[in-house]
PDB file of C-alpha atoms in Angstrom:
ATOM      1  CA  MET A  25     -83.490  37.220  88.695  1.00  0.00           C
ATOM      2  CA  GLY A  26     -82.692  39.882  86.121  1.00  0.00           C
ATOM      3  CA  ASP A  27     -81.635  43.438  86.911  1.00  0.00           C
ATOM      4  CA  ILE A  28     -84.247  46.205  86.887  1.00  0.00           C
ATOM      5  CA  LEU A  29     -82.818  49.454  85.516  1.00  0.00           C
ATOM      6  CA  VAL A  30     -84.828  52.642  86.030  1.00  0.00           C
ATOM      7  CA  GLY A  31     -84.365  55.830  84.045  1.00  0.00           C
ATOM      8  CA  THR A  32     -86.060  58.401  81.830  1.00  0.00           C
ATOM      9  CA  CYS A  33     -86.694  59.005  78.132  1.00  0.00           C
ATOM     10  CA  SER A  34     -84.409  62.022  77.945  1.00  0.00           C
ATOM     11  CA  TRP A  35     -81.614  63.648  79.906  1.00  0.00           C
ATOM     12  CA  ALA A  36     -81.417  66.883  77.866  1.00  0.00           C
ATOM     13  CA  ASP A  37     -85.070  67.832  77.519  1.00  0.00           C
ATOM     14  CA  ARG A  38     -85.393  71.613  77.591  1.00  0.00           C
ATOM     15  CA  ALA A  39     -88.034  71.551  80.311  1.00  0.00           C
ATOM     16  CA  LEU A  40     -85.864  69.306  82.502  1.00  0.00           C
ATOM     17  CA  VAL A  41     -82.846  71.593  82.125  1.00  0.00           C
ATOM     18  CA  ALA A  42     -85.015  74.599  82.984  1.00  0.00           C
ATOM     19  CA  SER A  43     -86.515  72.852  86.025  1.00  0.00           C
ATOM     20  CA  GLY A  44     -83.390  73.227  88.130  1.00  0.00           C
ATOM     21  CA  TRP A  45     -82.807  69.488  88.560  1.00  0.00           C
ATOM     22  CA  TYR A  46     -79.294  69.893  87.197  1.00  0.00           C
ATOM     23  CA  PRO A  47     -77.146  71.883  89.627  1.00  0.00           C
ATOM     24  CA  PRO A  48     -75.064  74.903  88.580  1.00  0.00           C
ATOM     25  CA  GLY A  49     -71.939  73.844  86.759  1.00  0.00           C
ATOM     26  CA  ARG A  50     -73.550  70.626  85.474  1.00  0.00           C
ATOM     27  CA  ARG A  51     -75.857  72.092  82.833  1.00  0.00           C
ATOM     28  CA  GLY A  52     -73.600  71.808  79.798  1.00  0.00           C
ATOM     29  CA  ALA A  53     -73.801  68.830  77.440  1.00  0.00           C
ATOM     30  CA  GLU A  54     -71.098  66.799  79.186  1.00  0.00           C
ATOM     31  CA  GLY A  55     -72.078  67.837  82.697  1.00  0.00           C
ATOM     32  CA  ARG A  56     -75.734  66.909  82.224  1.00  0.00           C
ATOM     33  CA  LEU A  57     -75.003  63.399  81.015  1.00  0.00           C
ATOM     34  CA  ARG A  58     -72.405  62.712  83.693  1.00  0.00           C
ATOM     35  CA  TYR A  59     -74.736  64.006  86.411  1.00  0.00           C
ATOM     36  CA  TYR A  60     -77.645  61.912  85.088  1.00  0.00           C
ATOM     37  CA  ALA A  61     -75.490  58.775  84.826  1.00  0.00           C
ATOM     38  CA  GLU A  62     -74.416  59.174  88.452  1.00  0.00           C
ATOM     39  CA  ARG A  63     -78.084  58.724  89.430  1.00  0.00           C
ATOM     40  CA  PHE A  64     -79.566  56.316  86.880  1.00  0.00           C
ATOM     41  CA  PRO A  65     -78.187  53.288  84.977  1.00  0.00           C
ATOM     42  CA  VAL A  66     -80.214  53.668  81.760  1.00  0.00           C
ATOM     43  CA  VAL A  67     -81.584  56.407  79.521  1.00  0.00           C
ATOM     44  CA  GLU A  68     -83.577  56.514  76.328  1.00  0.00           C
ATOM     45  CA  VAL A  69     -82.264  58.618  73.452  1.00  0.00           C
ATOM     46  CA  ASP A  70     -85.221  60.257  71.704  1.00  0.00           C
ATOM     47  CA  THR A  71     -83.274  62.668  69.490  1.00  0.00           C
ATOM     48  CA  THR A  72     -82.439  59.799  67.124  1.00  0.00           C
ATOM     49  CA  TYR A  73     -86.114  59.653  66.158  1.00  0.00           C
ATOM     50  CA  TYR A  74     -85.953  63.233  64.843  1.00  0.00           C
ATOM     51  CA  ALA A  75     -82.517  63.020  63.187  1.00  0.00           C
ATOM     52  CA  LEU A  76     -80.078  60.241  62.373  1.00  0.00           C
ATOM     53  CA  PRO A  77     -77.548  59.548  65.132  1.00  0.00           C
ATOM     54  CA  GLY A  78     -73.930  60.542  64.613  1.00  0.00           C
ATOM     55  CA  GLU A  79     -70.933  58.360  65.423  1.00  0.00           C
ATOM     56  CA  ARG A  80     -69.195  61.187  67.282  1.00  0.00           C
ATOM     57  CA  ASN A  81     -72.109  61.746  69.651  1.00  0.00           C
ATOM     58  CA  SER A  82     -72.457  58.030  70.324  1.00  0.00           C
ATOM     59  CA  ARG A  83     -68.753  57.765  71.087  1.00  0.00           C
ATOM     60  CA  LEU A  84     -68.932  60.731  73.488  1.00  0.00           C
ATOM     61  CA  TRP A  85     -71.981  59.270  75.231  1.00  0.00           C
ATOM     62  CA  ALA A  86     -70.083  56.032  75.837  1.00  0.00           C
ATOM     63  CA  GLU A  87     -67.010  57.903  77.088  1.00  0.00           C
ATOM     64  CA  ARG A  88     -68.987  60.103  79.481  1.00  0.00           C
ATOM     65  CA  THR A  89     -70.875  57.336  81.257  1.00  0.00           C
ATOM     66  CA  PRO A  90     -69.670  54.630  83.647  1.00  0.00           C
ATOM     67  CA  ASP A  91     -69.334  50.941  82.907  1.00  0.00           C
ATOM     68  CA  GLY A  92     -72.718  49.238  82.968  1.00  0.00           C
ATOM     69  CA  PHE A  93     -74.670  52.313  81.868  1.00  0.00           C
ATOM     70  CA  VAL A  94     -76.806  51.646  78.781  1.00  0.00           C
ATOM     71  CA  PHE A  95     -78.648  53.673  76.146  1.00  0.00           C
ATOM     72  CA  ASP A  96     -81.971  52.692  74.612  1.00  0.00           C
ATOM     73  CA  VAL A  97     -81.966  54.407  71.214  1.00  0.00           C
ATOM     74  CA  LYS A  98     -85.204  55.285  69.431  1.00  0.00           C
ATOM     75  CA  ALA A  99     -85.265  54.369  65.746  1.00  0.00           C
ATOM     76  CA  PHE A 100     -85.261  57.177  63.188  1.00  0.00           C
ATOM     77  CA  SER A 101     -88.764  58.209  62.087  1.00  0.00           C
ATOM     78  CA  LEU A 102     -88.361  57.035  58.471  1.00  0.00           C
ATOM     79  CA  LEU A 103     -87.641  53.502  59.713  1.00  0.00           C
ATOM     80  CA  THR A 104     -90.943  53.236  61.581  1.00  0.00           C
ATOM     81  CA  GLY A 105     -93.279  54.688  58.980  1.00  0.00           C
ATOM     82  CA  HIS A 106     -93.592  58.150  60.520  1.00  0.00           C
ATOM     83  CA  PRO A 107     -93.527  61.368  58.494  1.00  0.00           C
ATOM     84  CA  THR A 108     -89.968  62.641  58.169  1.00  0.00           C
ATOM     85  CA  ARG A 109     -88.852  66.171  57.363  1.00  0.00           C
ATOM     86  CA  SER A 110     -86.667  66.554  54.289  1.00  0.00           C
ATOM     87  CA  ALA A 111     -84.422  68.905  56.267  1.00  0.00           C
ATOM     88  CA  VAL A 112     -83.134  66.056  58.469  1.00  0.00           C
ATOM     89  CA  MET A 113     -82.369  63.678  55.606  1.00  0.00           C
ATOM     90  CA  PRO A 114     -78.652  63.159  54.825  1.00  0.00           C
ATOM     91  CA  ASP A 115     -77.085  64.548  51.663  1.00  0.00           C
ATOM     92  CA  GLY A 116     -80.364  65.896  50.336  1.00  0.00           C
ATOM     93  CA  LEU A 117     -81.963  62.467  50.013  1.00  0.00           C
ATOM     94  CA  PRO A 118     -85.757  62.554  49.663  1.00  0.00           C
ATOM     95  CA  ALA A 119     -87.750  61.484  52.704  1.00  0.00           C
ATOM     96  CA  ASP A 120     -89.232  58.602  50.761  1.00  0.00           C
ATOM     97  CA  ALA A 121     -89.235  55.220  52.499  1.00  0.00           C
ATOM     98  CA  ARG A 122     -90.650  53.632  49.334  1.00  0.00           C
ATOM     99  CA  ASP A 123     -87.383  54.235  47.491  1.00  0.00           C
ATOM    100  CA  PRO A 124     -85.153  51.164  48.144  1.00  0.00           C
ATOM    101  CA  GLU A 125     -81.928  53.127  47.650  1.00  0.00           C
ATOM    102  CA  VAL A 126     -83.023  55.799  50.119  1.00  0.00           C
ATOM    103  CA  LEU A 127     -84.056  53.170  52.633  1.00  0.00           C
ATOM    104  CA  ASP A 128     -80.760  51.287  52.292  1.00  0.00           C
ATOM    105  CA  GLU A 129     -78.790  54.490  52.832  1.00  0.00           C
ATOM    106  CA  VAL A 130     -80.799  55.539  55.875  1.00  0.00           C
ATOM    107  CA  TRP A 131     -80.458  52.099  57.468  1.00  0.00           C
ATOM    108  CA  ALA A 132     -76.704  52.191  56.843  1.00  0.00           C
ATOM    109  CA  ARG A 133     -76.379  55.679  58.364  1.00  0.00           C
ATOM    110  CA  PHE A 134     -78.422  54.663  61.410  1.00  0.00           C
ATOM    111  CA  ALA A 135     -76.319  51.524  61.931  1.00  0.00           C
ATOM    112  CA  ASP A 136     -73.089  53.531  61.660  1.00  0.00           C
ATOM    113  CA  GLY A 137     -74.437  56.120  64.082  1.00  0.00           C
ATOM    114  CA  ILE A 138     -75.093  53.632  66.887  1.00  0.00           C
ATOM    115  CA  ALA A 139     -72.006  51.486  66.173  1.00  0.00           C
ATOM    116  CA  PRO A 140     -69.859  53.111  68.927  1.00  0.00           C
ATOM    117  CA  LEU A 141     -72.518  52.228  71.513  1.00  0.00           C
ATOM    118  CA  ARG A 142     -72.659  48.643  70.272  1.00  0.00           C
ATOM    119  CA  ARG A 143     -68.872  48.300  70.315  1.00  0.00           C
ATOM    120  CA  ALA A 144     -68.695  49.708  73.852  1.00  0.00           C
ATOM    121  CA  GLY A 145     -71.439  47.366  75.100  1.00  0.00           C
ATOM    122  CA  ARG A 146     -73.637  50.377  75.880  1.00  0.00           C
ATOM    123  CA  LEU A 147     -76.559  49.727  73.531  1.00  0.00           C
ATOM    124  CA  GLY A 148     -79.459  48.580  75.681  1.00  0.00           C
ATOM    125  CA  SER A 149     -81.950  48.372  72.831  1.00  0.00           C
ATOM    126  CA  VAL A 150     -83.165  50.036  69.669  1.00  0.00           C
ATOM    127  CA  LEU A 151     -86.767  51.121  70.196  1.00  0.00           C
ATOM    128  CA  PHE A 152     -89.106  50.857  67.233  1.00  0.00           C
ATOM    129  CA  GLN A 153     -92.137  52.902  68.208  1.00  0.00           C
ATOM    130  CA  PHE A 154     -94.734  52.345  65.521  1.00  0.00           C
ATOM    131  CA  PRO A 155     -97.387  54.985  64.770  1.00  0.00           C
ATOM    132  CA  PRO A 156    -101.094  54.774  65.709  1.00  0.00           C
ATOM    133  CA  TRP A 157    -102.016  53.853  62.133  1.00  0.00           C
ATOM    134  CA  PHE A 158     -99.713  50.802  62.192  1.00  0.00           C
ATOM    135  CA  ARG A 159    -102.454  48.255  62.821  1.00  0.00           C
ATOM    136  CA  PRO A 160    -102.307  44.427  62.899  1.00  0.00           C
ATOM    137  CA  GLY A 161    -102.434  42.719  59.529  1.00  0.00           C
ATOM    138  CA  GLU A 162    -100.341  41.198  56.756  1.00  0.00           C
ATOM    139  CA  ARG A 163     -98.789  44.501  55.740  1.00  0.00           C
ATOM    140  CA  ALA A 164     -97.638  45.263  59.285  1.00  0.00           C
ATOM    141  CA  GLU A 165     -96.306  41.749  59.763  1.00  0.00           C
ATOM    142  CA  ALA A 166     -94.304  42.033  56.546  1.00  0.00           C
ATOM    143  CA  PHE A 167     -92.876  45.340  57.799  1.00  0.00           C
ATOM    144  CA  LEU A 168     -91.842  43.672  61.071  1.00  0.00           C
ATOM    145  CA  ALA A 169     -90.212  40.818  59.173  1.00  0.00           C
ATOM    146  CA  ALA A 170     -88.209  43.296  57.079  1.00  0.00           C
ATOM    147  CA  THR A 171     -87.202  45.177  60.223  1.00  0.00           C
ATOM    148  CA  ALA A 172     -86.042  41.926  61.825  1.00  0.00           C
ATOM    149  CA  ARG A 173     -83.817  41.201  58.831  1.00  0.00           C
ATOM    150  CA  ARG A 174     -82.297  44.681  58.959  1.00  0.00           C
ATOM    151  CA  THR A 175     -81.630  44.520  62.699  1.00  0.00           C
ATOM    152  CA  GLU A 176     -80.299  40.991  63.023  1.00  0.00           C
ATOM    153  CA  GLY A 177     -77.954  40.871  66.008  1.00  0.00           C
ATOM    154  CA  TRP A 178     -79.345  44.048  67.575  1.00  0.00           C
ATOM    155  CA  PRO A 179     -81.380  44.184  70.779  1.00  0.00           C
ATOM    156  CA  VAL A 180     -84.741  45.438  69.462  1.00  0.00           C
ATOM    157  CA  ALA A 181     -87.784  46.621  71.435  1.00  0.00           C
ATOM    158  CA  VAL A 182     -91.172  47.279  69.832  1.00  0.00           C
ATOM    159  CA  GLU A 183     -93.892  49.622  71.059  1.00  0.00           C
ATOM    160  CA  PHE A 184     -97.228  49.588  69.261  1.00  0.00           C
ATOM    161  CA  ARG A 185     -99.376  52.704  69.443  1.00  0.00           C
ATOM    162  CA  HIS A 186    -102.458  51.073  67.900  1.00  0.00           C
ATOM    163  CA  PRO A 187    -104.383  49.466  70.787  1.00  0.00           C
ATOM    164  CA  ALA A 188    -105.625  46.503  68.719  1.00  0.00           C
ATOM    165  CA  TRP A 189    -102.233  44.788  69.008  1.00  0.00           C
ATOM    166  CA  TRP A 190    -102.759  44.135  72.723  1.00  0.00           C
ATOM    167  CA  ARG A 191    -106.521  43.799  72.990  1.00  0.00           C
ATOM    168  CA  GLU A 192    -108.125  40.589  74.190  1.00  0.00           C
ATOM    169  CA  GLY A 193    -108.140  37.936  71.485  1.00  0.00           C
ATOM    170  CA  ARG A 194    -105.121  39.429  69.718  1.00  0.00           C
ATOM    171  CA  SER A 195    -102.467  39.821  72.440  1.00  0.00           C
ATOM    172  CA  ASP A 196    -101.251  36.204  72.370  1.00  0.00           C
ATOM    173  CA  GLY A 197    -100.708  36.423  68.617  1.00  0.00           C
ATOM    174  CA  THR A 198     -98.837  39.705  68.994  1.00  0.00           C
ATOM    175  CA  ALA A 199     -96.570  38.219  71.651  1.00  0.00           C
ATOM    176  CA  ALA A 200     -95.891  35.167  69.495  1.00  0.00           C
ATOM    177  CA  LEU A 201     -95.042  37.374  66.497  1.00  0.00           C
ATOM    178  CA  LEU A 202     -92.486  39.390  68.440  1.00  0.00           C
ATOM    179  CA  GLU A 203     -91.062  36.276  70.052  1.00  0.00           C
ATOM    180  CA  ARG A 204     -90.544  34.774  66.589  1.00  0.00           C
ATOM    181  CA  TYR A 205     -88.191  37.637  65.741  1.00  0.00           C
ATOM    182  CA  GLY A 206     -86.560  37.879  69.177  1.00  0.00           C
ATOM    183  CA  MET A 207     -88.014  41.361  69.678  1.00  0.00           C
ATOM    184  CA  THR A 208     -88.884  42.757  73.091  1.00  0.00           C
ATOM    185  CA  ALA A 209     -92.511  43.692  73.676  1.00  0.00           C
ATOM    186  CA  VAL A 210     -92.756  47.143  75.249  1.00  0.00           C
ATOM    187  CA  ALA A 211     -95.414  47.477  77.948  1.00  0.00           C
ATOM    188  CA  VAL A 212     -96.877  50.923  78.571  1.00  0.00           C
ATOM    189  CA  ASP A 213     -98.574  52.808  81.348  1.00  0.00           C
ATOM    190  CA  MET A 214    -100.916  55.522  80.111  1.00  0.00           C
ATOM    191  CA  ASN A 215    -104.433  56.919  80.529  1.00  0.00           C
ATOM    192  CA  GLN A 216    -106.831  54.002  79.977  1.00  0.00           C
ATOM    193  CA  GLU A 217    -109.984  56.040  79.303  1.00  0.00           C
ATOM    194  CA  LEU A 218    -109.235  57.163  75.742  1.00  0.00           C
ATOM    195  CA  PRO A 219    -110.150  55.484  72.424  1.00  0.00           C
ATOM    196  CA  SER A 220    -106.448  55.319  71.597  1.00  0.00           C
ATOM    197  CA  SER A 221    -105.414  53.851  74.954  1.00  0.00           C
ATOM    198  CA  VAL A 222    -102.994  50.948  74.664  1.00  0.00           C
ATOM    199  CA  PRO A 223    -103.642  48.279  77.326  1.00  0.00           C
ATOM    200  CA  PRO A 224    -100.805  47.838  79.854  1.00  0.00           C
ATOM    201  CA  THR A 225    -100.179  44.267  78.727  1.00  0.00           C
ATOM    202  CA  VAL A 226     -97.067  42.748  80.250  1.00  0.00           C
ATOM    203  CA  CYS A 227     -95.324  39.829  78.572  1.00  0.00           C
ATOM    204  CA  VAL A 228     -91.785  38.615  77.941  1.00  0.00           C
ATOM    205  CA  THR A 229     -91.008  37.918  74.287  1.00  0.00           C
ATOM    206  CA  SER A 230     -87.209  38.025  74.537  1.00  0.00           C
ATOM    207  CA  SER A 231     -85.301  36.406  77.382  1.00  0.00           C
ATOM    208  CA  GLY A 232     -82.636  39.087  77.329  1.00  0.00           C
ATOM    209  CA  LEU A 233     -84.729  42.192  77.856  1.00  0.00           C
ATOM    210  CA  SER A 234     -88.111  43.541  78.899  1.00  0.00           C
ATOM    211  CA  VAL A 235     -89.109  47.218  78.638  1.00  0.00           C
ATOM    212  CA  VAL A 236     -91.842  49.240  80.358  1.00  0.00           C
ATOM    213  CA  ARG A 237     -92.444  52.864  79.387  1.00  0.00           C
ATOM    214  CA  PHE A 238     -94.459  55.219  81.606  1.00  0.00           C
ATOM    215  CA  HIS A 239     -96.138  57.892  79.499  1.00  0.00           C
ATOM    216  CA  GLY A 240     -98.135  59.509  82.297  1.00  0.00           C
ATOM    217  CA  ARG A 241    -101.917  59.435  82.485  1.00  0.00           C
ATOM    218  CA  SER A 242    -102.871  62.775  80.972  1.00  0.00           C
ATOM    219  CA  ALA A 243    -106.296  62.975  79.335  1.00  0.00           C
ATOM    220  CA  ALA A 244    -104.683  65.113  76.605  1.00  0.00           C
ATOM    221  CA  TRP A 245    -102.806  62.117  75.137  1.00  0.00           C
ATOM    222  CA  GLY A 246    -103.093  62.222  71.345  1.00  0.00           C
ATOM    223  CA  THR A 247    -104.815  65.618  71.233  1.00  0.00           C
ATOM    224  CA  GLY A 248    -102.996  68.211  73.300  1.00  0.00           C
ATOM    225  CA  SER A 249     -99.624  69.905  72.914  1.00  0.00           C
ATOM    226  CA  LYS A 250     -96.497  67.976  73.850  1.00  0.00           C
ATOM    227  CA  GLU A 251     -96.477  69.664  77.249  1.00  0.00           C
ATOM    228  CA  GLU A 252    -100.148  68.816  77.849  1.00  0.00           C
ATOM    229  CA  ARG A 253     -99.708  65.191  76.758  1.00  0.00           C
ATOM    230  CA  PHE A 254     -96.862  64.585  79.173  1.00  0.00           C
ATOM    231  CA  ARG A 255     -97.831  66.843  82.068  1.00  0.00           C
ATOM    232  CA  TYR A 256     -98.357  64.191  84.699  1.00  0.00           C
ATOM    233  CA  ALA A 257     -96.660  63.293  87.971  1.00  0.00           C
ATOM    234  CA  TYR A 258     -97.321  59.794  89.268  1.00  0.00           C
ATOM    235  CA  GLY A 259     -98.480  59.198  92.806  1.00  0.00           C
ATOM    236  CA  GLU A 260     -96.460  56.752  94.853  1.00  0.00           C
ATOM    237  CA  GLY A 261     -99.373  54.315  94.942  1.00  0.00           C
ATOM    238  CA  GLU A 262     -99.605  54.327  91.148  1.00  0.00           C
ATOM    239  CA  LEU A 263     -95.947  53.396  90.888  1.00  0.00           C
ATOM    240  CA  ALA A 264     -96.128  50.842  93.676  1.00  0.00           C
ATOM    241  CA  ALA A 265     -98.908  49.066  91.800  1.00  0.00           C
ATOM    242  CA  TRP A 266     -96.377  48.115  89.125  1.00  0.00           C
ATOM    243  CA  LEU A 267     -93.885  46.499  91.501  1.00  0.00           C
ATOM    244  CA  PRO A 268     -95.256  42.932  91.267  1.00  0.00           C
ATOM    245  CA  ARG A 269     -95.283  43.119  87.479  1.00  0.00           C
ATOM    246  CA  LEU A 270     -91.782  44.547  87.227  1.00  0.00           C
ATOM    247  CA  ARG A 271     -90.415  41.898  89.573  1.00  0.00           C
ATOM    248  CA  GLY A 272     -92.300  39.253  87.614  1.00  0.00           C
ATOM    249  CA  LEU A 273     -90.645  40.456  84.396  1.00  0.00           C
ATOM    250  CA  ALA A 274     -87.237  40.305  86.088  1.00  0.00           C
ATOM    251  CA  GLU A 275     -87.841  36.644  86.867  1.00  0.00           C
ATOM    252  CA  GLN A 276     -88.133  35.918  83.141  1.00  0.00           C
ATOM    253  CA  ALA A 277     -85.791  38.422  81.461  1.00  0.00           C
ATOM    254  CA  GLY A 278     -82.123  39.116  81.973  1.00  0.00           C
ATOM    255  CA  GLN A 279     -82.749  42.852  82.262  1.00  0.00           C
ATOM    256  CA  VAL A 280     -85.803  45.079  82.696  1.00  0.00           C
ATOM    257  CA  HIS A 281     -85.738  48.722  81.603  1.00  0.00           C
ATOM    258  CA  VAL A 282     -88.265  50.984  83.321  1.00  0.00           C
ATOM    259  CA  LEU A 283     -88.385  54.330  81.520  1.00  0.00           C
ATOM    260  CA  PHE A 284     -90.389  57.443  82.350  1.00  0.00           C
ATOM    261  CA  ASN A 285     -91.586  59.396  79.335  1.00  0.00           C
ATOM    262  CA  ASN A 286     -93.625  62.024  81.244  1.00  0.00           C
ATOM    263  CA  CYS A 287     -90.945  64.561  80.351  1.00  0.00           C
ATOM    264  CA  CYS A 288     -92.570  67.760  81.558  1.00  0.00           C
ATOM    265  CA  GLY A 289     -90.317  69.706  83.901  1.00  0.00           C
ATOM    266  CA  ASP A 290     -88.647  67.309  86.319  1.00  0.00           C
ATOM    267  CA  ALA A 291     -91.615  64.911  86.633  1.00  0.00           C
ATOM    268  CA  ALA A 292     -89.857  62.038  84.846  1.00  0.00           C
ATOM    269  CA  VAL A 293     -86.673  62.133  86.926  1.00  0.00           C
ATOM    270  CA  ARG A 294     -88.625  62.523  90.170  1.00  0.00           C
ATOM    271  CA  ASP A 295     -90.870  59.570  89.319  1.00  0.00           C
ATOM    272  CA  ALA A 296     -87.844  57.508  88.296  1.00  0.00           C
ATOM    273  CA  GLU A 297     -86.218  58.284  91.635  1.00  0.00           C
ATOM    274  CA  THR A 298     -89.367  57.188  93.444  1.00  0.00           C
ATOM    275  CA  MET A 299     -89.664  53.975  91.440  1.00  0.00           C
ATOM    276  CA  ALA A 300     -86.017  53.097  92.083  1.00  0.00           C
ATOM    277  CA  ARG A 301     -86.575  53.652  95.800  1.00  0.00           C
ATOM    278  CA  LEU A 302     -89.691  51.490  95.823  1.00  0.00           C
ATOM    279  CA  LEU A 303     -87.934  48.695  93.966  1.00  0.00           C
ATOM    280  CA  GLY A 304     -85.127  48.826  96.487  1.00  0.00           C
ATOM    281  CA  SER A 305     -87.483  48.455  99.451  1.00  0.00           C
ATOM    282  CA  ALA A 306     -88.058  45.160 101.240  1.00  0.00           C
ATOM    283  CA  GLY A 307     -91.439  44.500  99.666  1.00  0.00           C
ATOM    284  CA  PRO A 308     -94.288  46.076  97.695  1.00  0.00           C
ATOM    285  CA  PRO A 309     -96.374  48.616  99.642  1.00  0.00           C
ATOM    286  CA  SER A 310     -99.984  47.760 100.381  1.00  0.00           C
ATOM    287  CA  ALA A 311    -101.221  50.211  97.723  1.00  0.00           C
ATOM    288  CA  ALA A 312     -99.843  47.935  95.009  1.00  0.00           C
ATOM    289  CA  SER A 313    -103.046  45.995  94.598  1.00  0.00           C
ATOM    290  CA  THR A 314    -105.344  48.970  94.140  1.00  0.00           C
ATOM    291  CA  MET A 315    -103.853  51.561  91.813  1.00  0.00           C
ATOM    292  CA  LEU A 316    -102.993  49.761  88.559  1.00  0.00           C
ATOM    293  CA  PRO A 317    -105.217  50.651  85.572  1.00  0.00           C
ATOM    294  CA  ASP A 318    -107.108  47.697  84.121  1.00  0.00           C
ATOM    295  CA  GLY A 319    -105.453  45.900  81.265  1.00  0.00           C
ATOM    296  CA  GLY A 320    -104.407  42.514  79.950  1.00  0.00           C
ATOM    297  CA  THR A 321    -101.701  40.560  81.709  1.00  0.00           C
ATOM    298  CA  ARG A 322     -99.857  37.616  80.339  1.00  0.00           C
TER     299      ARG A 322
END
């Protein structure tokens, strides 16, 4: 049985800091991370999507957290086909992923930036979250193959935002594709009543790791402001409904990361605390069979 690690998709989100979850005296950069790591064993680093990670920060993160704590690091936007601001590019390079020299340099900078976490054994995974327009097809599969070559030896997790990847008739092929490259399939929990809703398909494509990300179930997903998209607090029954699936994943993978991305105020940390408590209980509550949104299961 693999370990199930529960955490959130940020520890320094402005709304979380303002919520009062961090006590006085623990609200500086070092204090926040140490306080978070005393309560959770995993965290996702989202800032690396917006700007390339720096070696110094990665080294400090490793130094400020206890043995066994791991970081899931989100891939830089240029590496997943997202628009990237010129202002965050190193040394004035153009934000042009079609330029091979630019792409080589950005990959090298990203690899150097996460190297201290890898050396310290603190890199849980590198999350490649592909955009909604990244749909199944030859072009996407070629992109995944190129990504696999660039990340050989890394623990890689993949989240698709286009729902077609996990719809009935396609999901087995998607799982097989990721398994071919040793990439972890990321399962998601989100509102299931929107055209862009990604089914909560659960499958293990890498024996070392499985990842589940909880986005909240806001109806504003894809249309509202960031706060509106993530303003959602899970009910205990909604979380309990996932317990059989999470435990099933742990029977097949060496480690399961359960990450809450509903980062609005302290909702994510509170839901993570609840999920950790539920997982530590003797058995799944009776609500577990009634609250899970419909979706494919494998």
